[in-house]
mmCIF file of C-alpha atoms in Angstrom:
data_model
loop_
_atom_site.group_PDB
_atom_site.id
_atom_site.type_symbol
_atom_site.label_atom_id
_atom_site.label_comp_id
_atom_site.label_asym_id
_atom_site.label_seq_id
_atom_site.Cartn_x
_atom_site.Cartn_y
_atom_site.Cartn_z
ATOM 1 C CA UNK A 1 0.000 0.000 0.000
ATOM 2 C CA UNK A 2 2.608 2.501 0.915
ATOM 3 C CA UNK A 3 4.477 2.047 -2.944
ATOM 4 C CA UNK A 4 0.847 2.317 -3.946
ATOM 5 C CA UNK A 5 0.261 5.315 -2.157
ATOM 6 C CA UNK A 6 3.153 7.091 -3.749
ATOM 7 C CA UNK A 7 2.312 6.018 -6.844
ATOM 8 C CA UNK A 8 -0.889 7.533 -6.361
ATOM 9 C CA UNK A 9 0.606 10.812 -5.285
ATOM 10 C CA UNK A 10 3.358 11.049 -7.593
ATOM 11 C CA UNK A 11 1.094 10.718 -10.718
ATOM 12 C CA UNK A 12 -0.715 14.053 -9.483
ATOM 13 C CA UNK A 13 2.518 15.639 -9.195
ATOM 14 C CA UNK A 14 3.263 14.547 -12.870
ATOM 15 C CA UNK A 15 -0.242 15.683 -14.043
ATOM 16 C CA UNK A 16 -0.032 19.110 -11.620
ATOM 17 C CA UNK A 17 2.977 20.096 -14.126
ATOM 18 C CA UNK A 18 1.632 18.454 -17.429
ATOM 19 C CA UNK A 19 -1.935 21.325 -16.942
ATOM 20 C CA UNK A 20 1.051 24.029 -16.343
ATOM 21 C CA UNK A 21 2.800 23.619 -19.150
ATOM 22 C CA UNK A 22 -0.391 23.302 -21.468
ATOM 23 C CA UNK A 23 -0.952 26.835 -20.039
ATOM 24 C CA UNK A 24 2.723 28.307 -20.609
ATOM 25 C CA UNK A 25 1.801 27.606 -23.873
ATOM 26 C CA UNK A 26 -1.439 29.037 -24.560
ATOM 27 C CA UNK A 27 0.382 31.904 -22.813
ATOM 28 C CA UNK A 28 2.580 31.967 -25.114
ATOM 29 C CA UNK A 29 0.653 31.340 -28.163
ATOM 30 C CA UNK A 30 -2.547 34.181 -27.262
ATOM 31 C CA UNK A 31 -2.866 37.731 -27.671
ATOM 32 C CA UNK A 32 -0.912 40.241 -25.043
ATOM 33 C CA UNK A 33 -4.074 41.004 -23.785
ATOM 34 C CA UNK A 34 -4.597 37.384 -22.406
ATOM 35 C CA UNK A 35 -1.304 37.515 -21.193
ATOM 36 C CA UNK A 36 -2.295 40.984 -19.149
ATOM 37 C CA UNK A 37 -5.235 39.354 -17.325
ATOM 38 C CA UNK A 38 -3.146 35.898 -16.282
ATOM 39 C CA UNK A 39 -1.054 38.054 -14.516
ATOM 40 C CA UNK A 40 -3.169 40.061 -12.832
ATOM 41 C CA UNK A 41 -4.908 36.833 -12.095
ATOM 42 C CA UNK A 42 -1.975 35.062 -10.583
ATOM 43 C CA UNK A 43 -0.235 38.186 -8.504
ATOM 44 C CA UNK A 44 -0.534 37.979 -5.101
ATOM 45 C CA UNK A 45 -3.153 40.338 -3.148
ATOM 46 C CA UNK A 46 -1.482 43.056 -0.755
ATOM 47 C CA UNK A 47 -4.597 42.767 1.829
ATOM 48 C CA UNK A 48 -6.726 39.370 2.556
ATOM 49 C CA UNK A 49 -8.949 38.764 -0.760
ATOM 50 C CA UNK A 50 -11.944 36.918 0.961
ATOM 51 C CA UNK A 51 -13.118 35.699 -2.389
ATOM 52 C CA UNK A 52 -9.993 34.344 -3.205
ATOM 53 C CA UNK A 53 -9.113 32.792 0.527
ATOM 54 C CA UNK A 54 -12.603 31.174 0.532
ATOM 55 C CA UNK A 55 -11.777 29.906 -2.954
ATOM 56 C CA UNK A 56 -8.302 28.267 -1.639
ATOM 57 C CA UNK A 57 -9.780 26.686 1.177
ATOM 58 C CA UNK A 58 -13.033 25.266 -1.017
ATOM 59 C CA UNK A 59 -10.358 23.381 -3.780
ATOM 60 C CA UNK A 60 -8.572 22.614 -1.436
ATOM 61 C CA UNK A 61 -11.084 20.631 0.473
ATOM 62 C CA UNK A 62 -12.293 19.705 -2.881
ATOM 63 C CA UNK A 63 -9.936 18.346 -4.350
ATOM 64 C CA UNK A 64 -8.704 16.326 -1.395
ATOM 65 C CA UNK A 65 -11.954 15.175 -0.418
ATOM 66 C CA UNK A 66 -12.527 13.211 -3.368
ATOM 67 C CA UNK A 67 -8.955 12.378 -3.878
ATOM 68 C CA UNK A 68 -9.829 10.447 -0.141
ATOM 69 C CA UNK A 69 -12.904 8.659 -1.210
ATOM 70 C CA UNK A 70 -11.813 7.567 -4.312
ATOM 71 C CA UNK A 71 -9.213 5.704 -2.396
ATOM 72 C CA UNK A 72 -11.635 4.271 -0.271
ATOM 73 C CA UNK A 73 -13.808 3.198 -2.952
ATOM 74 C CA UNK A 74 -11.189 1.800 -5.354
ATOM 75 C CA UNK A 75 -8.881 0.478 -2.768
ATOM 76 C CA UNK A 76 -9.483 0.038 0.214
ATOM 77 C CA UNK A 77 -13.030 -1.339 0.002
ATOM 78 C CA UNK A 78 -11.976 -4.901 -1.966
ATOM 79 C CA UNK A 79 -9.832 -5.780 1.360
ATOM 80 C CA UNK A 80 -10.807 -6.956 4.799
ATOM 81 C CA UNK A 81 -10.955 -4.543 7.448
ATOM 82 C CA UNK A 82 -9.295 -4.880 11.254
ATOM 83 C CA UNK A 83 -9.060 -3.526 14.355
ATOM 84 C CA UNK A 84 -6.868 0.095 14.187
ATOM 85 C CA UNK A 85 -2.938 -1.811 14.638
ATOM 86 C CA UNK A 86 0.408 -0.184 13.170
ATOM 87 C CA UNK A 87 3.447 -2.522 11.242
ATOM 88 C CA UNK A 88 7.168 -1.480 11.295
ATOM 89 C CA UNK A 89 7.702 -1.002 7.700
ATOM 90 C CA UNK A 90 11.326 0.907 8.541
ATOM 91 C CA UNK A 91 13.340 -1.572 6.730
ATOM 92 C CA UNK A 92 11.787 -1.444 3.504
ATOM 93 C CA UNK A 93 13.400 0.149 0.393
ATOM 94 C CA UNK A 94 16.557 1.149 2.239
ATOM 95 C CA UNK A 95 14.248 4.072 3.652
ATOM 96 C CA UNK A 96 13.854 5.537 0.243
ATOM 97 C CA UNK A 97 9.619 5.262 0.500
ATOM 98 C CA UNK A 98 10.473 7.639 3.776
ATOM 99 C CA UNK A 99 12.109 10.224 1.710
ATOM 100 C CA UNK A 100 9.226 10.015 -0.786
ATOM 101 C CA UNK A 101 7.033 10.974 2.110
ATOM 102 C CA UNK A 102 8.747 13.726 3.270
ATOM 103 C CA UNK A 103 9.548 15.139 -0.166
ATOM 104 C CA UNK A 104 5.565 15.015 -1.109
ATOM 105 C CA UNK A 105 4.329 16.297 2.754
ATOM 106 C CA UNK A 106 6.923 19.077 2.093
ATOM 107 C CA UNK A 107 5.619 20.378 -1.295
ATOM 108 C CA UNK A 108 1.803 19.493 -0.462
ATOM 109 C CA UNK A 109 2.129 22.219 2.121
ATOM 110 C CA UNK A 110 4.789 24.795 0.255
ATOM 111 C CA UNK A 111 1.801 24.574 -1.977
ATOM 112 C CA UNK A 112 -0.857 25.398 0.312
ATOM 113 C CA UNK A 113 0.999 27.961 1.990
ATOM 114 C CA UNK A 114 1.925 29.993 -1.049
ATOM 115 C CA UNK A 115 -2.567 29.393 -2.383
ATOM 116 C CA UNK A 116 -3.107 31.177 0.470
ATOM 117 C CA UNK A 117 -0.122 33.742 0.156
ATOM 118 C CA UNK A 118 -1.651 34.614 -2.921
ATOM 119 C CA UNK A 119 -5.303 35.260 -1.516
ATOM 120 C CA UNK A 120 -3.224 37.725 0.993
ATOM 121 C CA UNK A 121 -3.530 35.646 4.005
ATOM 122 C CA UNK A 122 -1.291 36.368 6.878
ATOM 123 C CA UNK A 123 2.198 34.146 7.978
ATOM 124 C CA UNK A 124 0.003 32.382 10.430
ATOM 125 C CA UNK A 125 -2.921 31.587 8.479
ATOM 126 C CA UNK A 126 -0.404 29.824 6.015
ATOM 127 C CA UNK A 127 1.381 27.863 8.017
ATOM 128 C CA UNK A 128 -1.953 27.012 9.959
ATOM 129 C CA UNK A 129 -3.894 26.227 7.015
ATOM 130 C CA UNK A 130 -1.859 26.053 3.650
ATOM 131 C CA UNK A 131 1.147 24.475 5.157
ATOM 132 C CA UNK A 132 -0.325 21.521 7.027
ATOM 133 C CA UNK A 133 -2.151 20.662 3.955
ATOM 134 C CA UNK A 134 0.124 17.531 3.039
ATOM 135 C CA UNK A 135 0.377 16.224 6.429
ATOM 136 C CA UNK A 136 -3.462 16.434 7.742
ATOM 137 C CA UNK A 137 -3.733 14.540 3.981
ATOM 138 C CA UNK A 138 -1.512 11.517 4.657
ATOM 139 C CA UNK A 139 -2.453 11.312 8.342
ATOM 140 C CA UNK A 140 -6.009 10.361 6.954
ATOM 141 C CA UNK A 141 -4.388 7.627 4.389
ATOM 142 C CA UNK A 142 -2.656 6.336 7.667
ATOM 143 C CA UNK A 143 -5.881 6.072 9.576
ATOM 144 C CA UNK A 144 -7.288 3.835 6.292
ATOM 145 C CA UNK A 145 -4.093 2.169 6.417
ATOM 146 C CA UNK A 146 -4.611 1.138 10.032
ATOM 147 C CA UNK A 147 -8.568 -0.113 9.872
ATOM 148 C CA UNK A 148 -6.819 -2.367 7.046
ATOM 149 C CA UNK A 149 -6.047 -5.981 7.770
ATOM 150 C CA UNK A 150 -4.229 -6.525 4.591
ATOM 151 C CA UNK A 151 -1.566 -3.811 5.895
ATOM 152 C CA UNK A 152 -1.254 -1.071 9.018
ATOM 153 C CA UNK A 153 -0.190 1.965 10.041
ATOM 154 C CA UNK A 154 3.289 3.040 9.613
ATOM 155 C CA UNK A 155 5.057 5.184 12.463
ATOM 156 C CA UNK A 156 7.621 5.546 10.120
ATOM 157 C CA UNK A 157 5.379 7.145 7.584
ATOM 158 C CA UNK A 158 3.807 9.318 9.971
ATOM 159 C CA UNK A 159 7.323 10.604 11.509
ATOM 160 C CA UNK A 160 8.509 11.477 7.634
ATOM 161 C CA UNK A 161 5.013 13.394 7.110
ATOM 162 C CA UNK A 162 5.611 15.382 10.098
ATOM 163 C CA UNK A 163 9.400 16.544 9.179
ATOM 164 C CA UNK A 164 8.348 17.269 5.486
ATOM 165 C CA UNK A 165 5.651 19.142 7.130
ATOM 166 C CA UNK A 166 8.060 20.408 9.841
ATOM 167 C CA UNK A 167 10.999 21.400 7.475
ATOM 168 C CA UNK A 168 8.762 23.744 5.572
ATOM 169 C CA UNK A 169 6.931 25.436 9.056
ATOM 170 C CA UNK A 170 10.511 25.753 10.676
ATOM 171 C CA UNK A 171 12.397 27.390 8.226
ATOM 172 C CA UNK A 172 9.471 30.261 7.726
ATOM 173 C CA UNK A 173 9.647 30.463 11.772
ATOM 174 C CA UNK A 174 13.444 30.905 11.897
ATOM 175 C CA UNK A 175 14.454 32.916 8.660
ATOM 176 C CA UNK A 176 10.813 33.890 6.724
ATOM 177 C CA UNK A 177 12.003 32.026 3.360
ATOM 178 C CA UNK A 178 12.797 28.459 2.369
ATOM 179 C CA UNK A 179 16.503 28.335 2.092
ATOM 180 C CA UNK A 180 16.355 24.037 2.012
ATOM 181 C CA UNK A 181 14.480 22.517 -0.737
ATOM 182 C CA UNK A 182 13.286 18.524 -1.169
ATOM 183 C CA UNK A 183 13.865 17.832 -4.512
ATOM 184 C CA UNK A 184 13.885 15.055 -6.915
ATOM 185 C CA UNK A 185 15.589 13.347 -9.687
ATOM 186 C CA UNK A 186 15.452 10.098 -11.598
ATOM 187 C CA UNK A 187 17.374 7.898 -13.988
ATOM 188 C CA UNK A 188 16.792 4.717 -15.654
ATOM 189 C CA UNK A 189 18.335 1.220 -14.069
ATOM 190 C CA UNK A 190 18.364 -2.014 -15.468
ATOM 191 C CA UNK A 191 16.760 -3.428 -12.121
ATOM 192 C CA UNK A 192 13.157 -2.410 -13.116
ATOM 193 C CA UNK A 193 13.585 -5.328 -16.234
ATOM 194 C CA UNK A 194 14.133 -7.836 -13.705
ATOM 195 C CA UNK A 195 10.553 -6.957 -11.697
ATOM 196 C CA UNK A 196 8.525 -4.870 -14.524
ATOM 197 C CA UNK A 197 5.077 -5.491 -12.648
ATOM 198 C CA UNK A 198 6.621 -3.970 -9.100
ATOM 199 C CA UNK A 199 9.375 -1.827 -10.742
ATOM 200 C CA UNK A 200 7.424 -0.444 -13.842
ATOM 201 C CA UNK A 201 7.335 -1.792 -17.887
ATOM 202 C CA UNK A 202 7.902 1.519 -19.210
ATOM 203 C CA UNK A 203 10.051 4.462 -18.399
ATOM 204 C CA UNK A 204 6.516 6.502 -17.700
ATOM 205 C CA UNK A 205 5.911 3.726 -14.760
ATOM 206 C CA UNK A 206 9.516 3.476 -13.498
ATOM 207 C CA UNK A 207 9.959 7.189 -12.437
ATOM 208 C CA UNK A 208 7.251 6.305 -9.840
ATOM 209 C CA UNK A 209 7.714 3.115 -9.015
ATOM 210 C CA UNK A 210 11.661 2.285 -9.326
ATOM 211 C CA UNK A 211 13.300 3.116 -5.947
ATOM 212 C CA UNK A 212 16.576 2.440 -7.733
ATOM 213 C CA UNK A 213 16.442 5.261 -10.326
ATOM 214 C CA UNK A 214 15.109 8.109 -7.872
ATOM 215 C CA UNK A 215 17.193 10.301 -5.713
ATOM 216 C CA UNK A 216 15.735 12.960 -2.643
ATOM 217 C CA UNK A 217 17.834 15.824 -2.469
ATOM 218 C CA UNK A 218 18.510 18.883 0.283
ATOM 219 C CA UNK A 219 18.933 21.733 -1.573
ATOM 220 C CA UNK A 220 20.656 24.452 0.054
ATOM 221 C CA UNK A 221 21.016 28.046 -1.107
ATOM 222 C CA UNK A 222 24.068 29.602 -0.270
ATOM 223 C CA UNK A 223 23.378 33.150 -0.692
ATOM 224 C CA UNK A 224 20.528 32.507 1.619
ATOM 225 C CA UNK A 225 22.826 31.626 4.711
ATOM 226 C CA UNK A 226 25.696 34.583 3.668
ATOM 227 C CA UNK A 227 23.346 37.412 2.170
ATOM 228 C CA UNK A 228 26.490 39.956 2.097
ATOM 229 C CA UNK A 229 28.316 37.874 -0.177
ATOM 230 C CA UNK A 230 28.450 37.736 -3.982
ATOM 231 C CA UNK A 231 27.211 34.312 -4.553
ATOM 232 C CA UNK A 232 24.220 34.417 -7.040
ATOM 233 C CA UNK A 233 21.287 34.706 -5.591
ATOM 234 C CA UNK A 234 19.770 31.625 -7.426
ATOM 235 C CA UNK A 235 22.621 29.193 -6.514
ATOM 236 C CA UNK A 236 22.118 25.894 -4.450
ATOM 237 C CA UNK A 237 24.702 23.277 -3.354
ATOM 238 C CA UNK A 238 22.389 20.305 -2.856
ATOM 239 C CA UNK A 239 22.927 16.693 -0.969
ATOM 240 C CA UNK A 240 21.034 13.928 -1.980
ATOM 241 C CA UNK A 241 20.037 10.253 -1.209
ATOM 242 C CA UNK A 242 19.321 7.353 -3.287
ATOM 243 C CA UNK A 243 19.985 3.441 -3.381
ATOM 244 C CA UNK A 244 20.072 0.625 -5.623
ATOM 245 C CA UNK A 245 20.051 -3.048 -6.239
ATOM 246 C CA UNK A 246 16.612 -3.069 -4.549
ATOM 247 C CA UNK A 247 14.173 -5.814 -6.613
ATOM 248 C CA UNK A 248 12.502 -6.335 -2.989
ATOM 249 C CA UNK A 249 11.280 -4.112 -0.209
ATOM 250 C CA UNK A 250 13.492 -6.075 2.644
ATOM 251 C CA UNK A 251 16.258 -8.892 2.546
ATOM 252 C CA UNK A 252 13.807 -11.314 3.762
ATOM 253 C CA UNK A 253 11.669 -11.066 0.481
ATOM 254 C CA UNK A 254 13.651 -11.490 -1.714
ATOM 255 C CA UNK A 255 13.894 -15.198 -3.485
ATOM 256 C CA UNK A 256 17.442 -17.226 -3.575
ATOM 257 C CA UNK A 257 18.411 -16.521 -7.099
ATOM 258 C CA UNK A 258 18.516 -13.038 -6.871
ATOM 259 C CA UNK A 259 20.395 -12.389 -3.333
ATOM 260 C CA UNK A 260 23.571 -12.721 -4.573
ATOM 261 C CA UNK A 261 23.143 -10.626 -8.001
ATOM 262 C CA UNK A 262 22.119 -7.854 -6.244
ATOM 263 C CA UNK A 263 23.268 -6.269 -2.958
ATOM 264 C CA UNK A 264 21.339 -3.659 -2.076
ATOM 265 C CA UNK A 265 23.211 -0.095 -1.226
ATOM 266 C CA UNK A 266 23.242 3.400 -0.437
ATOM 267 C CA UNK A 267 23.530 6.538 -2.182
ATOM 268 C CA UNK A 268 24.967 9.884 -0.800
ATOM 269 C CA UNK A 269 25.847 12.944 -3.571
ATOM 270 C CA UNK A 270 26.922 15.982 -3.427
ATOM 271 C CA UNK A 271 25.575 18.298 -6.624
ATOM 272 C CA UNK A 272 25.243 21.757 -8.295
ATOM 273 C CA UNK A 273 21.435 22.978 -8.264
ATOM 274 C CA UNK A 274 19.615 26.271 -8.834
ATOM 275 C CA UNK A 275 16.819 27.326 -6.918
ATOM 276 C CA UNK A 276 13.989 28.499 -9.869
ATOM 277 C CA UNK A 277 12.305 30.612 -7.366
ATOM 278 C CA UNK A 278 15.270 33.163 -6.519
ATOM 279 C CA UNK A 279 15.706 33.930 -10.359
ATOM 280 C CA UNK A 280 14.613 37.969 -10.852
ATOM 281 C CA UNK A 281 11.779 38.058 -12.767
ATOM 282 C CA UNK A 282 8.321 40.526 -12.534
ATOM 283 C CA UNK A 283 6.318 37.920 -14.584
ATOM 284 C CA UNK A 284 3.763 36.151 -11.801
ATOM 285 C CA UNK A 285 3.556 33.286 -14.506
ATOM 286 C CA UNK A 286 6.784 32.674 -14.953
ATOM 287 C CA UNK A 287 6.961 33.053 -11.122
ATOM 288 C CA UNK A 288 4.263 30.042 -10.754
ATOM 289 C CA UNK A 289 5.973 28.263 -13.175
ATOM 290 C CA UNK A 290 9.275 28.038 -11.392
ATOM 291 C CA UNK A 291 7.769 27.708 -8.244
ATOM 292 C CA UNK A 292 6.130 24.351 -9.356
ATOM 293 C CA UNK A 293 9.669 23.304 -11.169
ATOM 294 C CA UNK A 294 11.606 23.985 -8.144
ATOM 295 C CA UNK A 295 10.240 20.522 -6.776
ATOM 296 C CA UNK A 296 12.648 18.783 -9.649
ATOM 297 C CA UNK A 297 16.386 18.484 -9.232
ATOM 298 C CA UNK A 298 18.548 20.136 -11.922
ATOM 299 C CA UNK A 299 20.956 17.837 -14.230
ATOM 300 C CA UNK A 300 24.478 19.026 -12.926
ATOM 301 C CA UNK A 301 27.764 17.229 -12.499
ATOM 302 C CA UNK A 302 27.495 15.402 -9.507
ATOM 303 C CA UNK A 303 30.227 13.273 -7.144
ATOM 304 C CA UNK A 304 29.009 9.685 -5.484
ATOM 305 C CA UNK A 305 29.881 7.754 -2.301
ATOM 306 C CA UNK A 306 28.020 4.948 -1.527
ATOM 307 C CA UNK A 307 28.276 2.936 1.668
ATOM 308 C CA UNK A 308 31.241 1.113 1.044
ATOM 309 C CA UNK A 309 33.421 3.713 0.407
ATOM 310 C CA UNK A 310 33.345 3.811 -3.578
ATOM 311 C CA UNK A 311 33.165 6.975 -5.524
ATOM 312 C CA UNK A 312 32.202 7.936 -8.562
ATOM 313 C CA UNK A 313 31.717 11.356 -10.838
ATOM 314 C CA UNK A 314 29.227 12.178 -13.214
ATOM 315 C CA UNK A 315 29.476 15.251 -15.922
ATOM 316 C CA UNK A 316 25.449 15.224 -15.562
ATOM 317 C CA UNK A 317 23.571 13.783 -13.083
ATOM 318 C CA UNK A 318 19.870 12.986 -13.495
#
């Protein structure tokens, strides 16, 4: 359930950006004047626009609503139920599901937040209402989790909502911006041919479902933590995490004839990144664009160390 879950969360993502980029182009493609009233539509109001909070908080509701029933219905409803219980899925995926949780928690809420920015809601009605979004979202998928006798809540899960939820609240707290970003990458591996109905047939299924290919990056802008200096503005250093030779969530799974092909191992990188939302611009749709781009890592070269010690460098990094 909880690679399902992602799955289920990740595809939005991918369709979120899809409906933006059919709009950058009919941007780009009408007249000026169409241009003129998507801007006024998108910039941010000085005071509190009712109309526009009440609209936030209505979509939001929406939209997450039915997202939450149509789990129910199409998921949940073909399996036994239980007694509330949790499981101790820590050991799955070399953690990597956990950084998927924290990465979507994170952006749920930077997305909430920054709806209700735009409506001219104050700090404390974002971080109230917009920012704990994601988390009050995946709490509820926990509690259908846990009335499920085919799998359980996750106290794993539900510590990785809370510090995707937490790393967005903390850092408007302590500095007012977002100076550490979740982000994410992927590349192809040759694992998701040896398990194409768990790791994905295609390369559209794979980004969601291969563990091996993804990577969760920190990333860090440096101008943000020395403003005096003359670093560009828009420049990240970012640390990431990733793993490979998974074909099984935990050791124990996994059949005789593949444990000693594959050894499962960790990822650490250190990369080049640019943060889309500190470029200069007075366009609010370029503006909304970056802001929903900044959730994807940048191709830059990259150095490896994985948990033996071995290094590696790569001219681009996906």
């Amino acid at each position: 359930m909880k690679k399902k879950l992602q799955i289920i969360l990740k595809e939005s993502q991918v369709f979120f950006i899809r409906k933006v980029l059919a709009i950058f182009f009919v941007l780009t493609v009408f007249p000026v004047q169409s241009q003129s009233k998507s801007e006024t539509f998108l910039t941010p109001s000085d005071t509190l626009h009712i109309k526009r909070r009440n609209a936030v908080y209505i979509s939001e509701a929406a939209v997450l609503g039915v997202t939450l029933i149509g789990l129910n219905q199409l998921w949940y409803k073909d399996y036994p139920k239980s007694s509330f219980h949790f499981i101790n899925d820590n050991n799955e995926w070399l953690q990597m599901d956990k950084a998927g949780h924290l990465y979507t928690t994170y952006h749920m809420g930077r997305f909430g937040a920054e709806a209700l920015a735009w409506s001219g809601a104050d700090k404390k009605h974002q971080l109230i209402y917009g920012a704990t979004v994601g988390f009050a979202f995946m709490t509820v998928v926990e509690v259908f989790d846990g009335f499920s006798a085919e799998w359980g809540a996750s106290w794993g899960d539900v510590v990785a909502n809370a510090a995707g939820t937490g790393l967005y609240v903390s850092q408007e707290l302590l500095w007012k911006e977002q100076r550490v970003t979740p982000k994410f990458s992927f590349h192809y591996t040759e694992y998701a041919d040896l398990r194409p109905n768990t790791l994905g047939g295609n390369w559209n299924e794979q980004i969601l479902k291969d563990y091996n290919g993804q990577t969760y990056w920190l990333s860090m802008n440096l101008h943000a933590f020395a403003k005096e200096s003359k670093i560009p503005k828009w420049f990240n250093i970012a640390l990431g995490y990733g793993a490979e030779g998974m074909l099984y969530g935990d050791s124990e799974s996994v059949p005789a004839e593949f444990e000693t092909q594959n050894v499962p191992t960790r990822q650490f990188y250190l990369s080049l990144d640019v943060d889309l939302t500190r470029i200069k611009t007075n366009s609010h749709i370029l503006k909304t664009l970056f802001s929903v781009f900044n959730t994807i890592k940048v191709p830059a070269p990259t150095l490896e160390i994985n948990q033996f010690g071995d290094v590696k460098g790569y001219f681009i990094y996906f």
